[in-house]
């Protein structure tokens, strides 16, 4: 069932989304070689609880598995749902940090792929392409467009550059539940699927692989890795469908204020605003 949000509900989602952005900003200033993802996780959890909110992922259940942390931290060939641990981050790695919060009954969800030190050109192109794909997908999330238009824009852009679009995991609606209907795949046919209505709140989150699209889940029950062990990037925003231009509720502003250099080339910002 799809629940379209009132402006009053969107106001509360905006507050949750802003807190996610600020939490990722608090994490961003600590991403560096030698730092552990467990340290980043503690920073995020403390920040969220200090703001009268709860981490959305900690305790999240799928079947018998319970996610144990505040952040999903996915390094290099890890696509999503990596569990923070005590391994120091390595120079040249890419690190996807996905964060969700529950504030005042409403969820916010956003992810950002960070550069740990200096990246290879291949990883930089991957991250730029994934970021652009997110913005192109968001550009399609306007009233009267269809879900397939979002997926088509993302898939066309990434496959056009020879990258693999993960199909086993998808974006989603969001509101009083972290994962609501409808699913938002990062692939599809333009003009197909359900029509987008004003007030629909969704998370658009391309997961893009340098190599093939195939993924597998590790023995920990959570960590999703690329099947060919090549790296993968992931960016996510929570957005509201609006008539002329969708509204992005989450923000990378707090992250990018503390980064010396962006991990991607923000061409799409010129296109999309
Ligand atoms: Mg997320
Ligand atoms: Mg999500």
XYZ file of C-alpha atoms and ligand atoms in Angstrom:
275
model
C 0.000 0.000 0.000
C 1.305 3.437 -0.922
C 0.796 6.307 1.492
C 1.126 9.819 0.074
C 2.331 12.296 2.695
C 0.678 15.514 3.767
C 2.807 18.665 4.060
C 2.689 18.194 7.821
C 4.179 14.709 7.504
C 6.751 15.932 4.985
C 7.797 18.561 7.526
C 8.619 15.771 9.986
C 10.380 13.707 7.336
C 12.417 16.824 6.493
C 13.603 17.011 10.104
C 14.641 13.328 10.109
C 16.330 13.691 6.741
C 18.246 16.751 7.921
C 19.455 14.861 10.990
C 20.733 12.038 8.752
C 22.630 14.640 6.715
C 24.146 16.153 9.825
C 25.071 12.712 11.177
C 26.886 11.870 7.957
C 28.590 15.261 8.253
C 29.823 14.322 11.732
C 31.160 11.043 10.313
C 32.751 12.722 7.272
C 35.332 14.667 9.233
C 36.716 11.387 10.647
C 36.994 9.308 7.461
C 40.738 8.723 6.949
C 43.268 5.901 6.631
C 43.764 4.176 10.007
C 40.321 5.020 11.386
C 37.999 2.053 11.955
C 34.387 1.776 10.890
C 33.488 0.864 14.490
C 34.828 4.294 15.516
C 32.697 5.964 12.832
C 29.694 3.984 14.036
C 30.109 5.200 17.610
C 30.353 8.811 16.408
C 27.121 8.392 14.435
C 25.193 6.649 17.207
C 26.236 9.232 19.793
C 25.314 12.091 17.460
C 21.871 10.641 16.696
C 21.034 9.937 20.359
C 22.265 13.412 21.341
C 19.590 14.745 18.974
C 16.690 12.882 20.599
C 16.538 10.341 17.797
C 17.291 6.650 17.357
C 19.473 4.837 14.843
C 17.088 3.197 12.357
C 19.301 0.279 11.378
C 20.449 -0.895 14.818
C 18.216 -3.834 15.716
C 16.661 -3.931 12.224
C 15.528 -7.498 11.530
C 15.370 -9.495 8.337
C 14.222 -13.038 9.169
C 16.384 -14.235 12.057
C 19.174 -11.735 11.391
C 19.430 -8.561 13.496
C 21.608 -5.693 12.206
C 23.985 -4.788 15.058
C 25.074 -1.225 14.213
C 24.013 2.348 13.489
C 25.781 2.596 10.115
C 26.178 0.260 7.204
C 29.837 0.631 6.216
C 30.727 -1.020 2.914
C 34.316 -0.926 1.665
C 35.550 -1.441 -1.930
C 33.880 -4.644 -3.233
C 31.266 -4.492 -0.465
C 28.130 -3.062 -2.063
C 25.871 -2.376 0.929
C 24.981 -3.569 4.460
C 28.577 -3.951 5.661
C 28.888 -4.216 9.461
C 31.271 -1.756 11.166
C 34.377 -3.460 12.628
C 37.837 -2.818 14.086
C 39.814 -3.027 10.838
C 41.594 0.266 10.047
C 40.534 1.917 6.774
C 43.159 1.633 4.037
C 44.509 4.421 1.827
C 42.810 4.302 -1.598
C 39.646 2.518 -0.456
C 36.142 3.713 -1.143
C 33.723 3.587 1.773
C 29.949 3.702 1.451
C 28.309 4.902 4.666
C 24.557 4.399 4.859
C 22.669 5.974 7.772
C 19.057 5.915 8.898
C 17.394 7.688 11.806
C 14.012 7.631 13.475
C 13.029 11.069 14.791
C 9.581 11.888 16.125
C 8.023 8.850 14.409
C 9.501 9.448 10.953
C 12.490 7.930 9.189
C 15.305 9.509 7.178
C 17.752 7.488 5.064
C 20.817 8.571 3.087
C 24.126 7.146 1.916
C 27.402 8.642 0.697
C 30.511 7.014 -0.720
C 33.683 8.527 0.703
C 37.237 8.475 -0.616
C 39.752 7.176 1.927
C 42.847 9.129 0.959
C 43.694 9.278 -2.738
C 41.653 7.179 -5.147
C 42.432 5.419 -8.389
C 41.011 7.020 -11.511
C 38.709 4.001 -11.971
C 37.143 4.480 -8.540
C 36.790 8.213 -9.092
C 34.935 7.618 -12.367
C 32.756 5.004 -10.652
C 31.826 7.421 -7.878
C 31.159 10.295 -10.269
C 28.949 8.070 -12.419
C 27.022 6.773 -9.410
C 26.493 10.274 -8.041
C 25.340 11.499 -11.464
C 22.988 8.511 -11.721
C 21.427 9.425 -8.374
C 20.827 12.985 -9.543
C 19.455 11.839 -12.908
C 17.082 9.452 -11.100
C 15.951 12.242 -8.789
C 15.363 14.423 -11.853
C 12.735 11.890 -13.005
C 10.888 11.801 -9.661
C 8.222 14.336 -10.585
C 4.437 14.057 -10.621
C 3.107 12.002 -13.533
C 6.414 10.312 -14.338
C 6.624 6.565 -13.774
C 8.835 4.434 -11.542
C 10.454 2.975 -14.672
C 11.585 6.467 -15.687
C 13.762 6.671 -12.575
C 15.319 3.245 -13.171
C 15.786 3.896 -16.868
C 17.684 7.141 -16.239
C 19.999 5.446 -13.735
C 20.557 2.273 -15.753
C 21.111 4.038 -19.076
C 23.717 6.377 -17.562
C 25.691 3.668 -15.745
C 25.537 0.887 -18.320
C 26.464 3.469 -20.957
C 29.789 3.805 -19.145
C 30.233 0.041 -18.859
C 29.261 -0.266 -15.193
C 27.000 -2.906 -13.632
C 23.703 -1.842 -12.033
C 22.858 -3.958 -8.980
C 19.360 -5.399 -9.414
C 19.084 -7.586 -6.297
C 18.622 -4.506 -4.089
C 16.401 -1.499 -4.749
C 15.288 1.869 -3.372
C 12.016 2.205 -1.474
C 9.256 4.359 -0.107
C 9.842 5.894 3.345
C 7.746 7.465 6.091
C 6.651 6.001 9.431
C 8.332 2.825 8.195
C 11.916 2.669 7.000
C 10.949 0.601 3.967
C 7.539 1.367 2.507
C 5.989 0.651 -0.879
C 6.782 1.154 -3.672
C 10.113 -0.405 -4.528
C 12.330 1.884 -6.610
C 14.612 -0.237 -8.799
C 17.746 1.270 -10.304
C 16.833 -0.283 -13.649
C 13.727 -0.280 -15.797
C 12.000 0.835 -18.935
C 11.013 4.468 -19.441
C 7.242 4.904 -19.364
C 6.671 1.655 -17.439
C 5.529 1.020 -13.881
C 3.351 2.920 -11.483
C 2.739 6.651 -11.923
C 4.392 8.902 -9.352
C 2.023 11.097 -7.375
C 2.661 14.341 -5.514
C 3.587 13.646 -1.886
C 5.157 10.240 -2.507
C 8.350 10.045 -0.428
C 11.026 7.694 -1.713
C 14.649 6.753 -1.276
C 16.564 6.627 -4.537
C 19.811 4.715 -4.065
C 21.836 3.500 -7.040
C 24.325 0.728 -6.185
C 26.751 0.646 -9.090
C 29.566 -1.839 -9.745
C 32.766 -1.265 -11.689
C 32.333 -4.699 -13.233
C 29.340 -6.983 -13.582
C 26.036 -6.470 -11.778
C 26.195 -9.739 -9.829
C 26.320 -9.720 -6.021
C 26.375 -12.264 -3.214
C 25.703 -12.098 0.532
C 28.500 -12.996 2.967
C 28.261 -15.523 5.776
C 27.501 -12.757 8.322
C 24.016 -12.638 6.760
C 24.282 -8.941 5.858
C 27.307 -7.831 3.869
C 26.557 -7.776 0.141
C 29.656 -8.000 -2.073
C 30.225 -7.878 -5.803
C 30.512 -11.362 -7.315
C 33.607 -10.355 -9.338
C 35.340 -8.576 -6.391
C 35.508 -5.236 -8.251
C 34.521 -2.126 -6.319
C 31.019 -0.717 -5.923
C 29.626 2.743 -5.051
C 26.340 3.843 -3.471
C 24.690 7.230 -2.979
C 21.185 7.726 -1.564
C 18.784 10.586 -1.007
C 15.294 10.724 0.504
C 13.094 12.757 -1.870
C 9.505 13.981 -2.228
C 7.705 13.762 -5.569
C 6.567 17.254 -6.591
C 4.978 18.580 -9.802
C 7.882 20.460 -11.399
C 10.998 19.426 -9.548
C 11.308 16.776 -6.855
C 12.437 17.993 -3.451
C 15.529 16.396 -1.916
C 14.962 16.079 1.839
C 18.353 14.675 2.811
C 21.466 16.680 2.054
C 25.166 16.140 1.397
C 25.875 19.754 2.400
C 27.134 18.880 5.897
C 29.414 16.187 4.477
C 30.826 18.348 1.739
C 31.485 21.259 4.070
C 34.136 19.156 5.824
C 35.705 17.363 2.824
C 38.792 18.962 1.329
C 37.985 17.451 -2.032
C 34.773 15.849 -3.315
C 35.069 12.168 -4.228
C 33.179 12.819 -7.463
C 32.991 15.550 -10.043
C 29.661 17.278 -9.391
C 28.605 17.731 -13.052
C 25.063 16.672 -12.246
C 24.650 19.617 -9.909
C 25.033 21.869 -12.918
C 22.392 19.868 -14.777
C 19.978 19.437 -11.921
C 20.644 22.367 -9.563
Mg 20.107 3.800 3.222
Mg 17.441 3.087 1.715
